[in-house]
Coordinates of C-alpha atoms in Angstrom, one line a residue:
X1 CA -73.2 -40.3 39.4
X2 CA -72.9 -38.9 42.9
X3 CA -74.6 -40.3 45.9
X4 CA -77.8 -38.9 47.3
X5 CA -75.9 -36.7 49.7
X6 CA -73.5 -35.3 47.1
X7 CA -74.2 -32.0 45.5
X8 CA -75.1 -32.1 41.8
X9 CA -71.8 -30.6 40.7
X10 CA -69.8 -32.8 43.0
X11 CA -67.9 -31.9 46.1
X12 CA -66.7 -28.3 46.0
X13 CA -63.0 -27.7 45.7
X14 CA -61.3 -27.5 49.1
X15 CA -64.2 -29.1 50.9
X16 CA -63.5 -32.2 53.0
X17 CA -63.8 -35.4 51.1
X18 CA -63.1 -33.7 47.7
X19 CA -60.9 -35.1 44.9
X20 CA -57.9 -33.5 46.5
X21 CA -57.8 -36.2 49.2
X22 CA -56.7 -38.7 46.5
X23 CA -53.3 -36.9 46.1
X24 CA -52.6 -36.0 49.7
X25 CA -50.0 -38.8 49.8
X26 CA -48.1 -37.4 46.9
X27 CA -45.5 -34.7 47.9
X28 CA -43.6 -32.7 45.2
X29 CA -40.6 -31.2 46.9
X30 CA -38.7 -28.3 45.4
X31 CA -35.8 -30.4 44.1
X32 CA -38.2 -32.7 42.3
X33 CA -39.9 -29.8 40.6
X34 CA -36.6 -28.2 39.5
X35 CA -35.3 -31.5 38.1
X36 CA -38.4 -32.2 36.1
X37 CA -37.9 -31.2 32.4
X38 CA -41.2 -31.2 30.6
X39 CA -42.1 -30.4 27.0
X40 CA -45.6 -30.1 25.8
X41 CA -46.6 -32.1 22.7
X42 CA -48.1 -30.2 19.8
X43 CA -51.8 -30.6 19.0
X44 CA -51.0 -32.6 15.9
X45 CA -48.9 -35.0 18.0
X46 CA -51.6 -35.4 20.6
X47 CA -54.2 -36.2 17.8
X48 CA -52.0 -38.6 15.8
X49 CA -50.0 -40.3 18.5
X50 CA -52.6 -40.1 21.4
X51 CA -49.6 -39.2 23.5
X52 CA -49.8 -37.4 26.9
X53 CA -49.8 -33.7 26.8
X54 CA -46.2 -33.4 28.1
X55 CA -43.1 -35.5 27.8
X56 CA -39.8 -35.6 29.6
X57 CA -36.9 -34.0 27.7
X58 CA -33.6 -35.9 27.7
X59 CA -30.8 -34.1 29.6
X60 CA -28.4 -32.0 27.5
X61 CA -25.3 -33.8 26.2
X62 CA -22.0 -32.0 26.5
X63 CA -19.8 -34.7 25.1
X64 CA -20.0 -33.2 21.5
X65 CA -18.2 -30.0 22.6
X66 CA -15.5 -31.9 24.4
X67 CA -14.9 -34.1 21.3
X68 CA -14.5 -31.0 19.1
X69 CA -12.1 -29.5 21.5
X70 CA -10.1 -32.7 21.5
X71 CA -9.9 -32.8 17.7
X72 CA -8.8 -29.2 17.5
X73 CA -6.0 -29.8 20.0
X74 CA -4.8 -32.9 18.0
X75 CA -4.8 -30.9 14.8
X76 CA -2.8 -28.1 16.4
X77 CA -0.3 -30.5 17.8
X78 CA 0.1 -32.2 14.4
X79 CA 0.7 -28.9 12.6
X80 CA 3.3 -27.8 15.2
X81 CA 5.1 -31.1 15.0
X82 CA 5.2 -30.9 11.2
X83 CA 6.6 -27.4 11.3
X84 CA 9.4 -28.5 13.6
X85 CA 10.2 -31.5 11.5
X86 CA 10.4 -29.5 8.3
X87 CA 12.6 -26.9 9.9
X88 CA 15.1 -29.6 11.1
X89 CA 15.1 -31.6 7.9
X90 CA 15.2 -28.7 5.4
X91 CA 18.7 -28.5 3.9
X92 CA 18.5 -24.8 3.0
X93 CA 17.2 -23.2 6.1
X94 CA 18.1 -19.6 6.8
X95 CA 20.7 -19.0 9.5
X96 CA 19.5 -17.3 12.7
X97 CA 21.8 -14.4 12.2
X98 CA 24.0 -13.1 9.4
X99 CA 27.4 -11.6 9.6
X100 CA 27.9 -8.0 8.3
X101 CA 29.4 -7.7 4.8
X102 CA 33.1 -6.9 4.6
X103 CA 34.2 -3.6 3.0
X104 CA 35.4 -3.6 -0.5
X105 CA 39.2 -3.8 -1.0
X106 CA 40.2 -2.3 -4.4
X107 CA 43.3 -1.8 -6.5
X108 CA 43.4 0.4 -9.6
X109 CA 46.6 0.1 -11.7
X110 CA 47.1 2.5 -14.6
X111 CA 49.0 1.1 -17.6
X112 CA 51.2 3.6 -19.4
X113 CA 51.8 3.1 -23.2
X114 CA 55.2 3.2 -24.9
X115 CA 55.1 5.9 -27.5
X116 CA 52.0 7.4 -29.1
X117 CA 48.6 5.9 -28.9
X118 CA 47.5 4.5 -32.3
X119 CA 44.2 5.7 -33.8
X120 CA 42.0 5.5 -36.8
X121 CA 38.7 7.0 -38.0
X122 CA 37.3 3.5 -38.7
X123 CA 36.4 1.9 -35.4
X124 CA 35.9 -1.6 -37.0
X125 CA 39.5 -1.4 -38.3
X126 CA 40.7 -0.6 -34.8
X127 CA 39.0 -3.7 -33.4
X128 CA 40.1 -5.9 -36.3
X129 CA 43.7 -5.0 -35.8
X130 CA 43.7 -5.5 -32.0
X131 CA 43.7 -8.6 -29.7
X132 CA 40.0 -7.9 -29.2
X133 CA 39.1 -8.9 -32.8
X134 CA 37.4 -12.1 -31.7
X135 CA 35.8 -10.7 -28.6
X136 CA 32.0 -10.8 -28.3
X137 CA 29.9 -7.6 -28.1
X138 CA 28.4 -6.4 -24.8
X139 CA 26.7 -8.8 -22.4
X140 CA 27.2 -11.7 -24.9
X141 CA 30.9 -11.7 -23.8
X142 CA 29.8 -12.6 -20.2
X143 CA 28.2 -16.0 -20.6
X144 CA 27.0 -17.9 -17.6
X145 CA 28.9 -21.2 -16.9
X146 CA 27.3 -24.5 -16.4
X147 CA 26.1 -24.5 -12.8
X148 CA 25.7 -27.3 -10.3
X149 CA 24.4 -27.4 -6.8
X150 CA 26.8 -27.4 -3.9
X151 CA 26.7 -29.2 -0.6
X152 CA 24.6 -26.5 1.0
X153 CA 23.2 -24.5 -2.0
X154 CA 20.7 -25.6 -4.6
X155 CA 21.0 -25.3 -8.4
X156 CA 18.7 -22.3 -8.3
X157 CA 20.7 -20.5 -5.7
X158 CA 24.0 -21.0 -7.6
X159 CA 22.3 -19.6 -10.8
X160 CA 21.0 -16.6 -8.9
X161 CA 24.5 -15.8 -7.6
X162 CA 25.9 -16.0 -11.1
X163 CA 23.1 -13.9 -12.6
X164 CA 23.5 -11.2 -9.9
X165 CA 27.2 -11.1 -10.5
X166 CA 26.7 -10.8 -14.2
X167 CA 24.1 -8.0 -13.8
X168 CA 26.6 -6.1 -11.7
X169 CA 29.4 -6.5 -14.3
X170 CA 27.1 -5.4 -17.1
X171 CA 25.7 -2.3 -15.3
X172 CA 29.1 -1.2 -14.0
X173 CA 31.1 -1.8 -17.2
X174 CA 28.8 -1.5 -20.2
X175 CA 26.1 1.0 -19.3
X176 CA 26.9 4.2 -21.3
X177 CA 25.3 6.4 -18.6
X178 CA 27.7 4.9 -16.0
X179 CA 30.7 5.0 -18.3
X180 CA 30.4 8.7 -19.0
X181 CA 30.2 9.7 -15.3
X182 CA 26.4 9.9 -15.0
X183 CA 24.0 8.0 -12.8
X184 CA 25.3 5.2 -10.4
X185 CA 22.0 4.0 -8.9
X186 CA 21.7 1.1 -11.3
X187 CA 24.9 -0.3 -9.8
X188 CA 24.2 0.7 -6.2
X189 CA 20.9 -1.2 -6.0
X190 CA 22.8 -4.5 -6.5
X191 CA 25.0 -4.1 -3.5
X192 CA 24.5 -5.5 0.0
X193 CA 23.0 -2.8 2.3
X194 CA 26.1 -3.1 4.5
X195 CA 28.3 -1.7 1.7
X196 CA 26.1 1.2 0.7
X197 CA 27.8 3.7 3.1
X198 CA 31.2 2.9 1.6
X199 CA 29.8 3.2 -1.9
X200 CA 28.3 6.6 -1.3
X201 CA 31.4 7.9 0.4
X202 CA 33.5 6.8 -2.6
X203 CA 31.5 9.2 -4.8
X204 CA 31.0 12.1 -2.3
X205 CA 34.5 12.0 -0.8
X206 CA 36.7 9.9 -3.2
X207 CA 40.2 9.1 -2.2
X208 CA 42.9 6.7 -3.3
X209 CA 43.1 4.7 -0.1
X210 CA 42.1 1.3 -1.4
X211 CA 38.6 1.7 -0.1
X212 CA 36.9 4.8 -1.6
X213 CA 37.9 5.1 -5.3
X214 CA 34.9 5.3 -7.7
X215 CA 36.9 3.4 -10.3
X216 CA 37.1 0.5 -7.9
X217 CA 33.3 0.1 -8.1
X218 CA 32.7 0.8 -11.8
X219 CA 34.3 1.9 -15.1
X220 CA 34.1 5.7 -15.3
X221 CA 35.7 7.9 -17.9
X222 CA 36.3 11.6 -17.4
X223 CA 33.5 13.1 -19.5
X224 CA 35.6 16.3 -20.0
X225 CA 38.3 14.2 -21.8
X226 CA 36.7 11.3 -23.7
X227 CA 33.5 10.0 -25.1
X228 CA 32.4 6.7 -26.5
X229 CA 33.1 6.3 -30.3
X230 CA 31.1 3.0 -30.4
X231 CA 28.6 1.6 -27.9
X232 CA 29.3 -2.0 -29.0
X233 CA 32.0 -2.7 -26.4
X234 CA 34.1 -5.8 -26.9
X235 CA 34.2 -8.2 -23.9
X236 CA 35.8 -11.5 -23.1
X237 CA 36.2 -13.4 -19.7
X238 CA 34.9 -16.0 -17.3
X239 CA 32.6 -16.4 -14.3
X240 CA 33.0 -19.1 -11.6
X241 CA 30.9 -20.0 -8.6
X242 CA 32.0 -22.0 -5.5
X243 CA 30.9 -22.6 -2.0
X244 CA 33.2 -21.2 0.7
X245 CA 31.3 -22.5 3.7
X246 CA 27.8 -23.7 4.6
X247 CA 26.3 -20.2 4.5
X248 CA 28.3 -18.5 1.7
X249 CA 28.7 -18.7 -2.0
X250 CA 31.5 -16.8 -3.8
X251 CA 31.6 -15.8 -7.5
X252 CA 34.8 -14.7 -9.2
X253 CA 34.9 -12.9 -12.5
X254 CA 37.8 -12.0 -14.8
X255 CA 36.9 -10.0 -17.8
X256 CA 38.6 -7.7 -20.3
X257 CA 36.7 -4.8 -21.8
X258 CA 37.8 -2.9 -24.9
X259 CA 36.3 0.6 -25.5
X260 CA 36.6 2.7 -28.6
X261 CA 37.0 6.4 -27.5
X262 CA 37.2 9.8 -29.1
X263 CA 38.0 13.2 -27.6
X264 CA 35.1 14.8 -25.8
X265 CA 33.0 16.8 -28.2
X266 CA 34.7 15.5 -31.3
X267 CA 32.7 14.4 -34.4
X268 CA 32.9 11.1 -36.2
X269 CA 35.7 12.2 -38.4
X270 CA 38.1 12.5 -35.5
X271 CA 40.4 9.6 -34.9
X272 CA 39.3 7.0 -32.3
X273 CA 41.6 4.8 -30.1
X274 CA 41.1 1.7 -28.0
X275 CA 41.1 1.7 -24.2
X276 CA 41.4 -1.6 -22.3
X277 CA 40.1 -2.4 -18.8
X278 CA 40.7 -5.7 -17.1
X279 CA 38.5 -6.3 -14.1
X280 CA 38.9 -9.1 -11.6
X281 CA 36.0 -9.1 -9.1
X282 CA 35.1 -11.3 -6.2
X283 CA 31.5 -11.4 -5.1
X284 CA 30.2 -13.0 -1.9
X285 CA 26.6 -14.1 -1.3
X286 CA 24.7 -15.3 1.8
X287 CA 21.1 -16.5 1.7
X288 CA 19.7 -13.0 2.3
X289 CA 21.7 -11.6 -0.6
X290 CA 20.4 -14.4 -2.9
X291 CA 16.8 -13.7 -1.8
X292 CA 17.1 -10.0 -2.5
X293 CA 19.2 -10.3 -5.7
X294 CA 22.1 -8.4 -4.1
X295 CA 25.9 -9.0 -3.9
X296 CA 28.8 -8.2 -1.6
X297 CA 31.7 -7.0 -3.7
X298 CA 34.7 -7.8 -1.6
X299 CA 37.7 -7.5 -4.0
X300 CA 38.1 -5.3 -7.1
X301 CA 41.4 -5.5 -9.0
X302 CA 41.5 -3.2 -12.1
X303 CA 44.2 -2.7 -14.7
X304 CA 43.4 0.0 -17.3
X305 CA 45.2 1.8 -20.1
X306 CA 46.5 3.7 -21.9
X307 CA 46.8 6.0 -19.0
X308 CA 49.4 8.4 -17.6
X309 CA 50.8 7.3 -14.3
X310 CA 51.2 10.9 -13.3
X311 CA 47.4 11.4 -13.2
X312 CA 45.0 10.3 -10.6
X313 CA 42.8 7.4 -11.7
X314 CA 40.8 7.0 -8.6
X315 CA 37.9 9.3 -9.3
X316 CA 37.8 9.0 -13.2
X317 CA 39.8 7.1 -15.8
X318 CA 41.5 9.8 -17.9
X319 CA 42.4 8.0 -21.1
X320 CA 45.3 8.9 -23.4
X321 CA 43.7 9.2 -26.8
X322 CA 44.9 8.8 -30.4
X323 CA 48.3 10.4 -31.0
X324 CA 48.9 11.2 -27.3
X325 CA 51.8 10.0 -25.1
X326 CA 52.1 9.5 -21.4
X327 CA 53.4 12.4 -19.3
X328 CA 56.8 12.1 -17.8
X329 CA 56.9 11.1 -14.1
X330 CA 55.2 8.5 -12.1
X331 CA 52.5 8.5 -9.5
X332 CA 52.7 10.6 -6.4
X333 CA 55.1 9.3 -3.8
X334 CA 53.9 7.1 -0.9
X335 CA 54.8 7.5 2.7
X336 CA 55.9 4.0 4.1
X337 CA 55.3 5.3 7.6
X338 CA 51.6 6.0 7.0
X339 CA 50.1 2.7 7.8
X340 CA 46.7 3.7 6.5
X341 CA 47.8 4.6 3.0
X342 CA 47.9 2.4 -0.1
X343 CA 51.1 2.2 -2.2
X344 CA 50.6 4.0 -5.6
X345 CA 51.0 1.5 -8.4
X346 CA 51.6 1.9 -12.2
X347 CA 52.4 -0.5 -15.0
X348 CA 53.5 -0.5 -18.6
X349 CA 51.0 -1.3 -21.4
X350 CA 52.5 -4.0 -23.5
X351 CA 52.9 -3.0 -27.2
X352 CA 50.9 -6.1 -28.2
X353 CA 47.9 -4.8 -26.4
X354 CA 47.6 -1.9 -28.9
X355 CA 46.2 -2.1 -32.4
X356 CA 48.7 -2.8 -35.1
X357 CA 47.9 -0.2 -37.8

C-alpha cells in the first residue's frame, strides 16, 4: 500500500518520485538495442515452462555453408583428377588429329582367252568342270580369320576392321544391283569421307588413269552385253589384318570370284560361260574409321577375263561370252613422256582357267 501522501493509484507516470526513477541508472544505447536478438515465447511455453516472455536467439551459424562448399570443391577436384588419370592410362585413346586418307591406287588388267570361250546351257556343269568346282557360294567364300588384339588395338577393333572389309567386298563383288551397272550407294557408304570425291568422280568422269576407273572400286559388267546366268557366285580367298603403326590397322584381301554369264536379254536356253575376277584389295583403318564402320581403300589390283585387250575395261567389264574370241590388237598405246598416264596392261587367260567341256 502507498503512504498517506501517495495518491490511491500510485504516483502518476512522469511525476517526480515515480517508478521511472528506479531505472534512471540503466542506459540502453543504440548499439545495444541493435545487437539484442529477442524471440517471444509462445503462450503454451509460458504456461508450461514458466519462462520469461522473451528469450535471446543464438547468432546465425554460417559454418554449414562453408562446409558444403568445401565438400563440393573436393568432389570436383577428384572427378577432374580421375578424368586426367583415365585419359593418360587408357591404351586406346583417340589421337588428337587424324591424317587425311590417301587416294585409291588401282590397276585393272584384262585377260584375253586363247581361242573360243567355252559354254554350256547347264550352269552347274560349267562350275563342276572348272577350277571353281570346290569354291563356296557367295559370302560364305569370304570367311573371317581368327583375330587377335595387336599392341595398340583391341580384339573388338580388329574384328570390326575385318567385318568392314568383308562388307565392302560382298557389296562391291556380289550384289546383283552393283554387278549389272545399277546403284553404287551401298558401296559408297562404306568408304572414308576423304575418298568420296574420288569415288564420285570415277563414275561421273571415268578415265583409265589409275585413279578414276569404276572397275577399280567394284565389279561392274556392261549391262548391254551380259547378264547373270546364276546369282550363286563362286568365291574363294583370304583376309588378313595387321597393325602398321600405333594408329592404323590394315586389312589385305585376295579373292577369286567366278560368275556365270549369258548374253544380255537371252533366255535360259542360251549358253552360259564363266567369267573370273581376281581382286586384291588393301584397306586401311584409323580409329575414326573403326568407330564409323568405314574403310580407306588404298590399293585395288584386279585381273579379269575372258576380256578383249582391245576394249576399254575401266568403265565396265565387257566379257567375251560363250563361243566368242578376243579381237585382234592390244590396248591403246601409251605415251611414255606423259608422266601423269598409266601404262595400259593386258594378260593372257591361261587355258586351265576355263571349263574343260
